[in-house]
XYZ file of C-alpha atoms in Angstrom:
293
model
C 81.427 95.816 -134.193
C 79.509 96.196 -131.192
C 82.401 97.653 -129.353
C 83.186 100.189 -131.794
C 79.058 101.314 -132.235
C 79.127 101.461 -128.689
C 82.733 103.767 -128.904
C 80.952 105.421 -131.347
C 77.787 106.301 -128.869
C 80.522 107.229 -126.164
C 81.959 109.705 -128.652
C 78.550 111.172 -129.847
C 77.761 111.917 -126.033
C 80.982 112.993 -125.088
C 80.362 115.337 -127.984
C 76.547 116.363 -127.124
C 77.908 116.958 -123.269
C 80.395 119.518 -124.442
C 78.456 120.982 -126.446
C 75.601 121.341 -123.917
C 78.582 123.038 -121.663
C 79.651 125.959 -124.514
C 76.138 126.780 -124.275
C 75.374 126.622 -120.764
C 78.218 127.745 -118.931
C 80.563 125.514 -116.008
C 78.895 127.368 -112.841
C 78.839 130.676 -113.281
C 81.681 131.446 -115.813
C 78.786 132.137 -118.932
C 75.345 131.908 -119.661
C 72.316 134.318 -120.934
C 72.491 137.896 -121.258
C 69.986 140.675 -120.695
C 69.700 144.558 -120.626
C 67.076 145.644 -118.871
C 65.805 148.996 -119.311
C 64.670 151.281 -116.270
C 61.603 153.860 -116.467
C 59.095 155.922 -114.185
C 56.883 154.778 -117.110
C 53.366 156.224 -118.130
C 49.744 155.281 -118.062
C 49.800 157.098 -121.848
C 49.513 153.843 -123.652
C 50.134 155.303 -127.352
C 53.199 157.962 -125.703
C 54.458 154.945 -123.989
C 54.709 152.632 -127.597
C 56.085 156.127 -128.797
C 58.821 156.883 -126.321
C 60.247 153.947 -124.176
C 58.755 151.393 -126.730
C 60.793 153.059 -129.707
C 64.387 153.623 -126.934
C 63.852 149.886 -125.863
C 63.380 148.865 -130.163
C 66.301 150.653 -130.897
C 68.628 149.186 -128.141
C 67.061 145.985 -129.173
C 68.091 146.967 -132.778
C 72.116 147.930 -131.508
C 72.470 145.399 -129.627
C 70.765 141.719 -130.760
C 72.985 139.204 -128.892
C 71.465 140.786 -125.814
C 67.879 139.638 -124.497
C 66.062 143.384 -124.211
C 63.376 143.280 -121.021
C 61.660 146.168 -119.553
C 60.873 147.823 -115.943
C 59.750 150.788 -114.523
C 60.027 151.813 -111.115
C 56.353 153.682 -110.478
C 53.802 150.907 -108.606
C 51.129 153.011 -108.968
C 51.393 153.497 -112.492
C 52.326 149.318 -112.970
C 49.095 148.475 -110.632
C 46.932 151.145 -113.401
C 48.438 149.108 -116.539
C 46.927 145.989 -114.851
C 43.611 146.813 -113.315
C 42.911 149.069 -116.528
C 44.317 147.489 -119.188
C 45.249 143.828 -118.189
C 49.491 144.419 -118.950
C 51.486 142.865 -116.549
C 54.787 145.116 -116.183
C 57.203 144.294 -113.425
C 58.880 147.379 -111.140
C 63.053 147.133 -110.911
C 62.657 144.258 -107.287
C 60.295 141.919 -110.016
C 62.639 141.986 -113.261
C 65.869 141.543 -111.062
C 64.248 138.305 -109.561
C 62.977 136.796 -112.805
C 66.449 138.106 -114.818
C 67.836 135.932 -111.966
C 64.932 132.052 -111.932
C 65.778 132.702 -116.126
C 69.189 132.239 -115.322
C 70.743 135.097 -116.904
C 74.020 135.570 -116.155
C 75.375 139.057 -117.993
C 73.077 141.950 -116.896
C 73.166 145.967 -118.640
C 70.611 147.702 -116.978
C 70.033 151.389 -119.132
C 67.688 154.099 -117.285
C 66.118 156.233 -119.710
C 66.081 158.999 -116.542
C 66.806 162.639 -117.601
C 69.769 162.823 -114.806
C 71.265 161.246 -111.885
C 68.717 162.383 -109.139
C 66.680 160.436 -106.483
C 65.428 157.634 -109.242
C 69.067 157.194 -110.585
C 70.099 156.747 -107.336
C 67.717 154.839 -105.765
C 67.801 151.743 -108.703
C 71.701 151.720 -108.109
C 70.929 151.013 -104.855
C 68.525 148.566 -105.302
C 71.244 146.581 -107.983
C 73.534 146.473 -105.383
C 71.801 143.857 -103.701
C 71.672 141.488 -106.588
C 75.392 142.025 -107.033
C 75.839 138.065 -105.845
C 73.427 137.475 -108.016
C 74.633 137.871 -111.229
C 78.518 136.989 -113.167
C 78.087 140.780 -113.683
C 75.983 143.104 -113.439
C 76.019 147.214 -114.596
C 74.600 149.971 -114.864
C 74.340 153.173 -117.765
C 74.010 156.367 -117.375
C 70.857 158.923 -117.870
C 70.581 160.867 -120.730
C 71.850 163.912 -119.624
C 75.430 163.008 -118.588
C 78.175 165.005 -119.965
C 78.625 167.970 -122.181
C 78.901 165.636 -124.601
C 75.166 164.297 -124.056
C 73.770 168.316 -123.121
C 75.123 169.138 -126.531
C 73.574 165.519 -128.311
C 70.444 166.708 -126.592
C 70.864 170.150 -127.979
C 71.231 169.343 -131.045
C 68.176 166.615 -131.387
C 65.402 169.367 -129.458
C 66.627 172.071 -131.769
C 66.666 170.314 -134.794
C 62.608 169.523 -134.349
C 61.607 172.815 -133.189
C 63.826 174.811 -136.031
C 60.854 174.859 -138.014
C 59.471 177.247 -135.067
C 62.180 179.257 -134.544
C 61.269 182.356 -136.530
C 62.327 185.364 -133.792
C 59.038 185.552 -133.435
C 58.106 182.772 -131.586
C 59.158 181.312 -128.185
C 59.693 177.822 -127.834
C 60.087 175.961 -124.229
C 60.475 173.209 -122.829
C 58.781 171.795 -119.632
C 60.733 169.600 -117.762
C 60.228 167.599 -114.387
C 62.433 169.557 -111.709
C 63.382 167.827 -108.702
C 64.860 168.469 -105.311
C 67.792 166.904 -105.763
C 71.426 168.651 -106.669
C 70.576 166.986 -110.018
C 68.197 169.855 -110.614
C 71.001 172.237 -111.409
C 70.707 170.025 -115.291
C 67.956 172.914 -116.378
C 70.311 175.661 -115.712
C 73.095 173.984 -117.247
C 71.014 172.756 -120.293
C 69.201 177.008 -120.574
C 73.199 178.212 -120.650
C 74.720 176.063 -122.791
C 71.631 176.365 -125.688
C 72.015 179.725 -124.976
C 75.233 180.190 -125.803
C 75.235 178.008 -129.029
C 72.861 180.966 -130.145
C 69.365 179.203 -129.857
C 68.317 182.757 -127.991
C 64.536 181.642 -128.561
C 64.527 178.564 -126.576
C 63.069 178.175 -123.059
C 63.643 175.763 -120.147
C 61.117 175.570 -117.028
C 60.000 172.872 -114.906
C 56.894 172.051 -112.650
C 58.368 171.613 -109.681
C 61.578 173.322 -109.190
C 63.593 176.352 -110.789
C 63.107 177.926 -113.115
C 59.756 177.654 -112.758
C 56.833 178.847 -115.618
C 57.435 182.149 -113.631
C 61.072 182.557 -114.505
C 59.847 181.675 -118.372
C 57.172 184.231 -118.517
C 59.984 186.901 -116.442
C 62.497 185.471 -119.456
C 59.874 185.973 -122.458
C 58.697 189.449 -121.092
C 62.648 190.140 -120.573
C 62.946 189.536 -124.439
C 60.088 191.893 -125.458
C 59.375 190.520 -128.918
C 57.555 187.795 -128.682
C 53.802 186.776 -130.564
C 53.600 183.326 -129.398
C 54.981 180.292 -127.421
C 55.399 176.667 -127.912
C 55.496 174.007 -125.641
C 57.147 170.712 -125.379
C 57.597 168.437 -122.531
C 61.539 167.498 -121.372
C 60.572 164.132 -120.690
C 60.695 161.109 -121.772
C 57.452 159.995 -121.978
C 54.517 162.892 -122.904
C 52.943 161.895 -120.028
C 50.468 163.789 -117.332
C 52.612 166.572 -116.446
C 52.510 167.262 -120.313
C 49.260 166.661 -121.541
C 47.508 168.442 -117.838
C 50.967 170.735 -116.131
C 51.965 171.624 -119.556
C 48.725 171.372 -121.871
C 45.723 171.504 -119.530
C 43.277 174.018 -119.430
C 43.258 174.813 -115.740
C 43.846 177.980 -114.903
C 47.800 176.944 -113.697
C 48.831 175.290 -116.306
C 51.581 176.673 -118.493
C 49.643 177.307 -121.475
C 46.732 179.012 -119.525
C 49.219 180.978 -118.094
C 51.048 182.407 -121.157
C 47.827 182.568 -122.797
C 46.833 185.471 -120.120
C 50.009 186.847 -120.391
C 48.394 187.535 -123.911
C 50.484 185.046 -125.966
C 49.080 182.382 -128.347
C 49.859 179.211 -127.313
C 50.869 176.116 -129.536
C 51.372 172.345 -127.586
C 53.452 169.530 -129.067
C 52.754 167.111 -127.269
C 55.367 165.058 -127.798
C 58.402 163.122 -125.417
C 62.135 163.341 -126.221
C 61.764 159.563 -126.491
C 59.972 159.871 -129.724
C 62.950 161.713 -131.187
C 66.093 159.621 -132.765
C 69.052 161.620 -131.654
C 67.434 160.373 -128.238
C 67.033 157.129 -129.062
C 70.515 157.055 -130.223
C 71.914 158.963 -127.084
C 70.668 155.866 -124.932
C 71.858 153.420 -127.426
C 75.029 155.036 -126.511
C 75.279 155.025 -122.780
C 74.117 150.903 -122.914
C 76.726 150.742 -125.524
C 78.881 152.726 -123.100
C 77.602 150.071 -119.958
C 78.575 146.845 -122.535
C 81.474 148.097 -123.198
C 82.603 148.777 -119.274
C 81.867 144.855 -118.627
C 85.476 143.948 -120.879
């Protein structure tokens, strides 16, 4: 009887051990999987929740088998949030080290960058240092990558602002701009949005071309506008949207256009608030997951 009980106990122990092996994996064969959503970051709490948070939530809803984590690339913003609000957010290195320490074996990194610029390249180089720390690690594409992405963004922003497109109103989107070759996305977006028949939509940048002067020249060339609606072509409506676009200084877009005689309305809403944009990030994350198979 004792031998029978002992035998049953051994079998039970073996079953438990096998179940544990199935859950934890053997060596590097299996384990936790996570999606790390990487953003530049913002110190504007409301906008962060409505944009970055909304993108993260959409990704989490679409891929429930993955744990969704957050990282920011701006250390200045990370430090400000910690000092001002007591909010701790990992930078990319901290997030990667934390994933390793937590036993994550499969990591999908989805940036919320608009384009494949310097920040995207820097992120890729950082991830390359961790190739041997995970079973699999893959990086998703930025928002504007394929022609289909451009069309999806055009559809999202024109649908959102359709009520303003009355022929007397220009709808101008303010991007950041970059010295990288990827700055060409702004010109391409302008060409495609015009070719799609949205003749009252204009794209400009804060720190590159097309500039606000280029936008003003285009509006004057059209010659029929009484009003201009401004909105950021950025995932987050942060400092640039609130100050460079809608601020009261003489060089803000609102002030420059007002001085030209236009009635100006500012929409302080980031692209991340638009469901169509959120779903595009979801699709890019899905493509990255698919590439793991």
